[in-house]
XYZ file of C-alpha atoms in Angstrom:
603
model
C 2.477 0.031 -22.912
C 5.881 1.525 -24.003
C 7.908 4.057 -23.002
C 6.355 7.230 -23.910
C 2.607 6.369 -23.142
C 3.831 5.637 -19.365
C 5.651 8.712 -18.883
C 2.185 10.121 -20.470
C 0.009 7.963 -18.464
C -2.317 10.110 -15.699
C -1.780 9.281 -12.035
C -4.460 10.799 -9.027
C -2.715 10.422 -6.098
C -0.960 13.252 -6.131
C -2.976 15.675 -6.229
C -6.159 13.703 -6.995
C -6.895 14.969 -9.545
C -5.426 13.541 -13.041
C -1.837 14.285 -13.558
C 0.784 13.653 -16.472
C 3.454 11.044 -14.630
C 6.179 13.137 -16.326
C 5.103 16.166 -14.301
C 4.181 14.970 -10.936
C 5.893 17.315 -8.120
C 6.448 14.212 -5.981
C 7.877 10.989 -5.118
C 5.208 8.926 -7.196
C 6.087 5.682 -8.998
C 3.202 3.173 -11.109
C 3.547 -0.533 -11.624
C 1.362 -1.310 -14.105
C -0.583 -3.906 -14.629
C 1.850 -6.043 -16.807
C 4.684 -5.145 -15.224
C 2.624 -7.549 -12.315
C 1.528 -10.026 -14.726
C 4.738 -10.554 -16.196
C 6.472 -10.793 -13.029
C 4.389 -13.150 -11.780
C 3.239 -12.236 -8.697
C 0.170 -13.763 -7.004
C -0.101 -11.843 -3.843
C -1.071 -8.017 -3.381
C 1.999 -7.610 -1.693
C 4.735 -9.662 -3.382
C 3.554 -7.180 -6.828
C 4.026 -4.384 -3.927
C 8.147 -5.212 -4.522
C 7.943 -3.847 -7.379
C 7.353 -0.486 -6.438
C 11.814 -0.118 -6.203
C 10.787 3.056 -3.172
C 8.930 0.245 -1.037
C 10.100 -1.817 1.320
C 8.494 -5.298 1.644
C 9.882 -7.962 3.381
C 7.506 -11.295 3.933
C 7.469 -12.813 7.774
C 5.870 -16.180 7.334
C 3.140 -17.139 4.415
C -0.114 -14.949 5.549
C 2.013 -11.612 6.787
C 4.459 -8.662 4.991
C 5.634 -5.539 6.466
C 5.852 -2.672 4.224
C 6.880 0.486 3.984
C 7.546 3.239 2.508
C 10.811 5.407 3.804
C 10.908 3.527 7.106
C 9.457 2.429 10.287
C 9.520 -0.488 8.795
C 7.754 -3.054 12.056
C 5.198 -5.336 12.240
C 3.055 -2.608 13.663
C 3.738 -0.419 10.782
C 1.460 2.352 11.115
C 2.888 5.107 8.370
C 1.926 4.603 5.683
C -1.948 5.108 3.651
C -2.926 1.743 1.552
C -6.210 2.023 -0.179
C -7.392 -0.015 -3.063
C -10.491 1.959 -5.431
C -10.219 5.078 -2.837
C -11.617 2.295 0.423
C -9.014 2.578 3.370
C -7.794 -0.472 4.027
C -6.401 0.895 6.872
C -7.572 -0.660 10.707
C -8.368 1.449 13.537
C -6.591 -1.024 15.841
C -2.841 -0.719 15.292
C -2.988 1.955 12.476
C -1.641 -0.762 9.922
C -3.057 -2.661 7.277
C -3.518 -6.612 7.542
C -1.977 -7.661 4.322
C -3.253 -11.041 4.372
C -6.688 -10.010 4.502
C -5.827 -7.651 1.033
C -6.736 -10.589 -2.597
C -8.044 -9.574 -5.587
C -7.696 -10.669 -8.743
C -4.471 -10.124 -9.666
C -5.623 -10.247 -13.857
C -8.326 -7.207 -12.740
C -5.490 -4.736 -11.263
C -5.076 -2.026 -13.673
C -1.903 -0.078 -12.053
C -0.914 0.611 -8.570
C 0.310 4.317 -7.946
C 2.872 4.718 -4.167
C 3.689 8.104 -3.018
C 6.641 7.648 -0.700
C 6.431 10.989 0.963
C 4.010 12.869 3.124
C 0.501 12.790 1.741
C -1.724 13.782 4.781
C -2.724 16.992 2.583
C -5.149 15.433 1.194
C -5.008 11.562 2.137
C -5.520 12.289 5.769
C -4.589 10.887 9.016
C -1.258 7.993 8.193
C -0.432 9.377 5.031
C 3.143 9.735 6.837
C 5.258 8.396 4.663
C 3.355 7.456 1.503
C 0.285 6.577 0.055
C -0.408 3.342 -2.073
C -3.820 3.688 -4.017
C -4.392 -0.185 -6.101
C -6.859 0.900 -9.166
C -9.013 -1.924 -10.310
C -10.018 -2.205 -14.539
C -13.403 -0.803 -14.756
C -16.088 -3.395 -15.521
C -15.909 -2.181 -18.839
C -12.036 -3.547 -19.962
C -13.248 -6.568 -17.723
C -15.010 -8.151 -20.700
C -15.709 -12.373 -21.123
C -14.303 -15.353 -19.226
C -11.487 -15.347 -17.815
C -10.035 -18.588 -16.218
C -7.034 -19.749 -14.394
C -6.018 -22.351 -12.460
C -2.091 -23.094 -10.665
C -0.166 -25.610 -8.747
C 3.574 -25.255 -7.129
C 5.325 -26.140 -4.090
C 5.021 -22.452 -2.410
C 1.172 -22.119 -3.308
C 0.253 -25.300 -3.371
C -2.832 -24.848 -5.431
C -5.050 -21.658 -6.767
C -7.953 -21.483 -8.537
C -9.752 -18.441 -10.571
C -12.842 -17.709 -12.678
C -13.793 -14.016 -13.682
C -16.767 -12.923 -16.335
C -17.181 -10.075 -17.320
C -20.807 -9.029 -19.501
C -23.007 -5.883 -20.054
C -26.513 -5.424 -20.847
C -27.336 -2.492 -23.327
C -24.410 -0.092 -24.922
C -23.681 1.574 -21.035
C -23.879 -0.807 -18.584
C -21.187 -3.470 -17.480
C -20.382 -5.793 -15.038
C -18.116 -8.456 -13.557
C -18.373 -10.884 -11.001
C -14.957 -12.947 -9.286
C -13.961 -16.032 -7.435
C -10.801 -17.746 -6.403
C -9.105 -19.599 -4.175
C -6.145 -20.270 -3.308
C -3.919 -22.749 -0.813
C -0.193 -21.594 0.378
C 2.344 -23.546 2.829
C 4.048 -22.857 5.374
C 6.999 -21.145 5.572
C 10.268 -23.190 6.882
C 12.161 -22.464 10.222
C 15.570 -22.684 9.634
C 16.814 -26.365 10.284
C 14.711 -26.085 7.318
C 11.595 -27.498 9.595
C 7.847 -26.565 9.245
C 6.559 -23.020 10.128
C 2.975 -24.059 10.685
C 1.901 -20.760 9.341
C 0.431 -21.789 5.914
C -2.562 -20.243 5.069
C -5.544 -20.804 3.036
C -8.321 -17.465 1.710
C -11.434 -17.692 -1.297
C -13.121 -14.368 -1.929
C -14.513 -13.564 -4.651
C -16.349 -9.982 -5.738
C -18.556 -7.960 -8.640
C -18.214 -4.870 -9.873
C -20.536 -2.256 -11.937
C -20.139 1.074 -13.440
C -23.109 2.603 -15.540
C -22.566 5.499 -18.152
C -25.810 8.029 -17.873
C -24.533 10.459 -19.882
C -20.982 11.615 -20.586
C -21.231 13.622 -17.626
C -21.845 11.140 -15.989
C -20.522 7.919 -14.401
C -21.875 5.407 -11.392
C -19.642 2.791 -9.394
C -21.090 0.211 -7.369
C -18.403 -2.646 -6.259
C -18.374 -5.442 -3.340
C -16.105 -8.311 -2.933
C -15.603 -10.418 0.178
C -13.897 -13.235 1.852
C -13.323 -15.577 4.212
C -10.030 -17.687 5.314
C -7.578 -19.987 7.946
C -4.793 -19.631 9.242
C -2.337 -22.635 11.631
C -0.807 -21.086 14.312
C 2.273 -22.620 16.094
C 2.369 -23.594 18.900
C -0.423 -25.297 19.168
C -1.676 -25.534 15.549
C -5.201 -24.128 15.685
C -6.332 -22.596 13.250
C -6.914 -18.338 13.689
C -9.529 -17.140 11.381
C -11.114 -14.216 9.472
C -13.191 -12.500 6.827
C -14.863 -10.039 5.832
C -17.284 -8.183 3.504
C -16.624 -4.356 1.512
C -19.560 -2.456 -0.607
C -18.641 1.051 -1.345
C -20.606 3.578 -4.458
C -18.836 6.292 -5.770
C -20.417 9.152 -8.104
C -18.996 11.312 -11.037
C -19.675 13.738 -12.514
C -17.423 16.350 -14.703
C -18.868 19.691 -15.631
C -16.622 21.529 -17.664
C -13.099 19.922 -18.483
C -11.914 22.245 -15.516
C -14.841 21.234 -13.396
C -15.915 17.695 -11.371
C -17.817 16.034 -7.982
C -16.949 12.620 -7.141
C -19.091 11.288 -3.697
C -18.209 8.107 -2.516
C -19.589 6.016 -0.088
C -18.112 2.915 1.782
C -19.132 -0.006 4.307
C -16.144 -2.713 4.967
C -16.880 -4.586 7.824
C -14.136 -6.818 9.181
C -13.593 -9.652 11.441
C -10.233 -11.761 12.829
C -9.763 -14.297 15.443
C -5.964 -14.318 16.357
C -5.256 -17.224 18.447
C -1.995 -16.257 19.518
C -2.613 -13.119 20.763
C -5.898 -14.373 22.163
C -7.510 -10.797 20.652
C -10.542 -11.218 18.814
C -10.874 -8.606 16.358
C -14.700 -6.914 14.240
C -14.695 -3.558 12.830
C -17.475 -2.265 10.874
C -16.813 1.095 8.739
C -18.932 3.654 7.500
C -17.359 6.376 5.080
C -18.403 9.363 2.770
C -16.497 11.134 1.130
C -17.017 14.152 -1.718
C -14.765 16.397 -3.908
C -14.815 19.190 -5.778
C -12.802 20.660 -8.597
C -13.464 24.127 -9.952
C -10.401 27.300 -12.255
C -10.834 30.161 -10.654
C -9.082 32.199 -13.769
C -6.581 31.043 -16.075
C -4.453 30.499 -12.925
C -6.050 28.997 -10.337
C -7.218 24.880 -10.152
C -9.235 24.879 -6.815
C -9.795 21.432 -4.954
C -11.374 20.863 -2.509
C -13.384 17.919 -0.385
C -15.364 16.926 2.820
C -15.497 13.288 4.056
C -16.346 11.396 7.611
C -15.981 8.102 9.125
C -17.578 5.567 11.179
C -15.812 3.335 12.599
C -17.134 0.498 15.169
C -14.898 -1.465 16.673
C -15.198 -4.518 19.337
C -12.477 -6.545 21.415
C -12.723 -9.843 22.675
C -10.108 -11.543 24.540
C -10.611 -15.401 25.185
C -8.193 -14.256 28.645
C -7.626 -11.397 30.442
C -3.911 -11.299 29.754
C -3.528 -9.230 27.450
C -6.325 -7.027 25.951
C -8.175 -3.505 24.890
C -9.377 -1.709 27.387
C -12.519 -0.348 27.188
C -13.357 -3.204 24.851
C -16.037 -1.472 22.783
C -14.985 1.577 21.324
C -16.561 4.002 18.305
C -13.811 6.255 16.798
C -15.774 9.060 14.273
C -13.505 11.101 12.278
C -14.446 14.747 10.501
C -12.136 15.749 7.380
C -11.865 18.445 4.760
C -8.857 19.475 2.790
C -8.589 22.788 0.435
C -6.082 23.091 -2.774
C -4.539 25.508 -5.323
C -3.113 24.925 -7.702
C -1.102 27.892 -9.132
C -0.075 28.289 -12.550
C 2.378 31.215 -12.105
C 4.623 30.351 -15.675
C 1.873 28.256 -18.099
C 3.602 24.744 -19.145
C 6.869 26.648 -16.514
C 6.354 26.783 -13.123
C 3.853 26.021 -11.319
C 2.754 25.956 -7.303
C 0.332 23.979 -5.072
C -0.245 24.812 -1.593
C -2.544 22.805 0.397
C -3.650 21.802 4.061
C -6.287 19.075 5.241
C -8.481 19.519 8.746
C -9.697 16.568 10.993
C -10.978 15.763 13.799
C -10.650 12.350 15.624
C -11.531 10.912 19.115
C -7.931 10.849 20.567
C -5.968 13.655 19.927
C -8.617 16.563 18.473
C -8.217 18.280 15.559
C -5.261 18.157 13.271
C -3.842 20.188 11.239
C -2.035 18.958 7.468
C -0.332 21.629 5.379
C 2.094 20.885 1.928
C 3.333 23.696 -0.413
C 4.906 21.867 -3.647
C 6.955 23.770 -6.533
C 7.527 21.670 -10.167
C 9.609 23.596 -12.477
C 9.471 22.452 -16.048
C 12.678 23.743 -18.387
C 11.539 21.048 -20.711
C 9.474 18.898 -21.746
C 11.420 16.188 -20.759
C 12.614 17.392 -17.057
C 10.929 18.290 -13.812
C 12.373 19.543 -10.840
C 9.769 19.971 -8.061
C 10.890 20.514 -3.515
C 8.213 20.106 -1.190
C 7.741 20.980 2.479
C 5.280 19.360 4.200
C 3.251 18.914 7.892
C 1.700 15.063 8.402
C 0.606 13.290 11.868
C 0.403 9.576 12.563
C -3.120 10.076 15.031
C -3.722 8.075 17.736
C -4.841 4.583 17.310
C -6.657 1.601 19.853
C -3.157 0.478 20.913
C -1.776 3.175 21.524
C -4.459 3.829 23.438
C -6.656 1.245 25.199
C -3.511 -2.156 25.222
C -3.702 -3.362 28.452
C -0.988 -5.820 30.464
C -3.844 -7.570 31.793
C -6.928 -6.652 31.559
C -7.620 -5.533 34.923
C -5.980 -3.531 37.887
C -2.902 -3.990 38.712
C -1.983 -3.393 34.855
C 2.005 -3.523 33.970
C 0.988 -1.458 31.391
C -1.849 1.073 31.514
C -2.789 1.627 27.349
C -2.109 5.815 26.402
C -4.537 7.757 28.378
C -2.220 10.789 27.288
C -0.883 9.665 23.602
C -1.215 12.555 21.288
C -0.655 12.415 17.527
C 3.158 11.855 16.300
C 4.781 15.191 13.624
C 6.622 14.757 10.709
C 7.759 17.982 8.854
C 9.453 17.067 5.745
C 12.328 18.417 3.182
C 11.995 17.031 -0.683
C 13.312 18.139 -3.430
C 13.200 15.569 -6.443
C 14.274 15.401 -10.587
C 12.639 13.442 -13.645
C 14.407 12.765 -16.537
C 13.796 11.513 -20.024
C 17.222 12.172 -21.740
C 15.585 9.542 -24.627
C 13.151 8.093 -26.104
C 14.643 5.058 -24.347
C 14.870 6.397 -20.706
C 13.288 7.798 -18.083
C 14.877 7.819 -14.435
C 13.549 10.110 -11.367
C 15.598 11.116 -8.339
C 14.031 12.105 -5.508
C 16.112 12.889 -1.747
C 14.076 13.506 1.596
C 14.615 14.935 5.476
C 12.258 14.050 7.522
C 12.149 15.261 11.448
C 9.533 13.343 14.089
C 9.000 14.382 16.894
C 5.767 12.840 19.319
C 7.582 9.164 18.588
C 5.811 6.412 20.166
C 7.409 5.030 23.547
C 7.144 2.727 26.173
C 7.902 4.468 30.057
C 7.004 3.812 33.274
C 3.366 6.087 34.534
C 5.973 7.726 37.104
C 9.726 8.055 37.917
C 10.453 5.774 40.635
C 7.199 3.591 40.093
C 8.796 0.621 38.309
C 5.192 -0.245 37.592
C 2.746 0.479 35.339
C 4.945 1.192 32.067
C 2.231 3.904 29.953
C 2.131 3.906 25.915
C 3.546 7.597 25.275
C 4.624 10.488 22.524
C 8.778 10.593 24.314
C 11.137 9.950 20.934
C 12.114 12.131 18.673
C 14.290 11.596 15.259
C 15.342 12.386 11.907
C 15.613 10.161 9.060
C 16.565 10.957 5.308
C 17.399 9.331 1.618
C 17.419 8.837 -1.420
C 15.764 7.168 -4.510
C 16.449 6.865 -8.320
C 14.562 4.774 -10.109
C 14.372 4.253 -13.822
C 12.940 2.905 -16.790
C 14.768 2.311 -19.867
C 12.987 0.158 -23.269
C 16.487 -1.230 -25.124
C 14.412 -2.657 -27.612
C 10.854 -2.975 -28.707
C 10.408 -6.515 -27.554
C 12.663 -6.109 -24.163
C 12.320 -3.419 -21.085
C 14.024 -2.592 -18.537
C 12.831 -0.631 -15.285
C 14.424 -0.520 -11.063
C 15.508 1.502 -8.528
C 17.510 1.954 -5.997
C 17.089 3.393 -1.806
C 19.540 4.779 0.384
C 17.666 5.691 3.874
C 18.850 6.923 7.248
C 17.507 6.837 10.454
C 18.205 8.197 13.851
C 15.493 7.723 17.043
C 16.069 9.381 20.736
C 14.985 10.860 23.996
C 12.483 13.775 23.824
C 13.632 16.006 27.120
C 12.138 14.583 29.629
C 11.667 10.985 28.628
C 14.018 7.915 29.037
C 13.035 5.542 26.127
C 14.918 2.648 26.112
C 17.444 1.258 22.820
C 14.477 -1.591 22.269
C 11.816 0.670 22.584
C 13.688 3.082 19.647
C 14.884 -0.141 18.288
C 11.358 -1.797 18.427
C 10.095 1.783 15.143
C 11.715 0.121 12.920
C 13.915 -2.227 11.895
C 15.359 -0.426 8.324
C 17.781 -2.412 5.650
C 19.932 0.818 4.434
C 20.482 0.127 0.642
C 17.442 -1.652 -1.490
C 18.065 -2.552 -5.530
C 15.085 -4.298 -7.745
C 15.242 -5.282 -11.485
C 12.660 -6.251 -13.644
C 13.309 -7.649 -16.923
C 10.324 -7.808 -19.054
C 11.245 -10.101 -22.795
C 9.550 -10.552 -25.667
C 11.241 -14.092 -26.765
C 9.647 -15.333 -30.585
C 6.968 -17.504 -31.490
C 4.926 -15.973 -28.892
C 7.870 -17.096 -25.819
C 7.890 -14.773 -22.573
C 10.945 -14.289 -20.659
C 10.876 -12.335 -17.468
C 13.022 -11.901 -14.094
C 12.303 -9.652 -11.559
C 16.200 -9.702 -8.716
C 16.424 -7.269 -5.395
C 18.579 -6.923 -3.015
C 17.988 -5.990 0.667
C 20.508 -5.307 3.075
C 21.393 -5.909 6.044
C 18.527 -5.465 8.790
C 19.896 -4.515 12.787
C 18.073 -5.338 16.062
C 16.994 -8.292 15.641
C 19.858 -8.814 12.987
C 19.054 -10.181 9.924
C 21.089 -11.160 7.018
C 21.285 -9.505 4.051
C 20.131 -11.075 1.018
C 19.970 -11.417 -2.425
C 17.494 -13.720 -4.439
C 15.394 -13.292 -8.078
C 11.884 -14.995 -9.783
C 12.183 -15.953 -13.563
C 8.629 -15.989 -15.401
C 9.005 -18.688 -18.876
C 5.419 -18.830 -21.030
C 3.941 -19.455 -23.630
C 1.118 -17.743 -25.284
C -1.034 -20.159 -27.548
C -4.089 -18.612 -29.141
C -6.460 -17.563 -25.996
C -4.505 -19.624 -24.182
C -1.354 -18.649 -21.365
C 1.205 -21.379 -19.926
C 3.772 -19.590 -16.940
C 6.071 -21.657 -14.862
C 7.047 -19.424 -12.158
C 10.121 -19.716 -10.319
C 10.277 -17.607 -7.251
C 13.203 -17.279 -4.666
C 16.172 -19.236 -6.073
C 19.116 -17.682 -5.768
C 19.396 -19.730 -1.999
C 16.971 -23.049 -0.569
C 15.367 -20.245 1.358
C 16.598 -16.838 3.182
C 14.769 -14.366 6.597
C 13.814 -11.307 5.035
C 12.685 -9.527 8.518
C 12.966 -11.904 11.779
C 15.030 -15.757 12.268
C 12.645 -17.610 13.645
C 10.461 -17.910 9.733
C 12.742 -18.109 6.669
C 11.207 -18.136 3.128
C 12.266 -20.841 0.615
C 12.661 -21.592 -2.920
C 9.535 -22.632 -5.215
C 8.213 -22.806 -7.828
C 4.649 -22.881 -9.633
C 3.137 -23.493 -13.022
C -0.157 -22.076 -14.427
C -2.901 -22.198 -17.154
C -5.019 -18.912 -17.569
C -7.562 -18.953 -20.833
C -9.057 -15.408 -21.405
C -12.920 -15.603 -23.853
């Protein structure tokens, strides 16, 4: 994809309607499927490292921490992640189990990433960012695809996908893949005992009964095992999901979509002794239409039912009650107002939600975009977002029967954010594109753990005793140095302060647990086409040190060398090549240098 094509590409994550990336009034980044293929990434988390406005840190073989604009913790809970519009958020801890999110990397069309609040359209937990992973349609994945790989950390990998059609308007694909990954290393180069294997498969069908209608049905299933320290006992996970969507276009200015999905996840975590079984049912509707020449309205409504059950194998720790049904009702309205045609646009909107923990929540925002020339956009936004309580905020107990040491969070309310953003997009020449986003965030009612009563040592309860602020900037760019060489990347600066709210006494240890964030990050990807159908690609990254717990700064890079012959692709990929191994999130597990070879055939 050329730079011009990239900037003209439509993104949907900012306004839920297609708009040109170059005119988007938000800190949005796009990672294309081609960027991912050329990086050699074999997991979704590794692909997200290509987005300069995300922080991605690998914990062990199967675990990652992914965050945007701070609060980088094991239970990173202020980032909403979706795959084709299906939320992969878990109400257990308001985070994402990244080991359960494995899709065929070849089928990813693009990943849209917004750093900053997105709650006005996407709802709770879109506090510091939103990620939407969009896969290709069945029409775009016709034919046979077979791939196999083997290496030193990625022990083995195999995938097969077939796409076909029936008639002229019905397309389908089915796929399967399986992999085994080695353990990460201990600091003394021992076995970290966290090897991971996973198999998953799925399907997608797209039916186009007319130009105005599209029907999509897709689903996935997965199953895997994870080694555990110290017993080498195996934790397990499996799940299934099915999603259906109908989109209808009334006119160029009006369309609607109706989406329904079911998602089941199960995991047994040996170290925590907790098993989690979750069924999610979600219904979502949205409608866009114009009023006159200046107003483009979008409204929608949704309902979600989450049935969660968390039995434990011991009485030491667990969730009380063991079973909980949670309902979420939501509605939103957004008006995109053209103040000056092709020059000045104001977007106002709000989301209203009701959840079982904190009741009604309102998340309004206002965004202004000024486009003085075709190659410049200046934008600003003020937004309110909330992180609604999850089960780990409300139901977490130690032990699971009285007397408690930790007695849950019976009065825990939503965490709240007021965000101020200012950004500038510029394309000074045909070959350069730049984006700068700055922000100031003010947080209140942030998570804390404190004694339930003054002067009484136990129990502790989970409260909203902290508050704070963060600020920073995100600079990103793309440089088409030549027709055969493209550079993309960015730099992020971030600073955060947290303290006790009036009437609370939150310890420094609890404040530190809310995120161990690097202050500086740099990522640079070089995509180079060589003669004779060779490709040479490099992805380098620098991450500054973490303070609590201390993790040294690190620099590393990946290199991919590939050769195409007819329908075949041969690639050798080296990952984390700078040093033998390095820590990213904690000092107990380190990520080792590794190499794998891969053969891919496409018919």
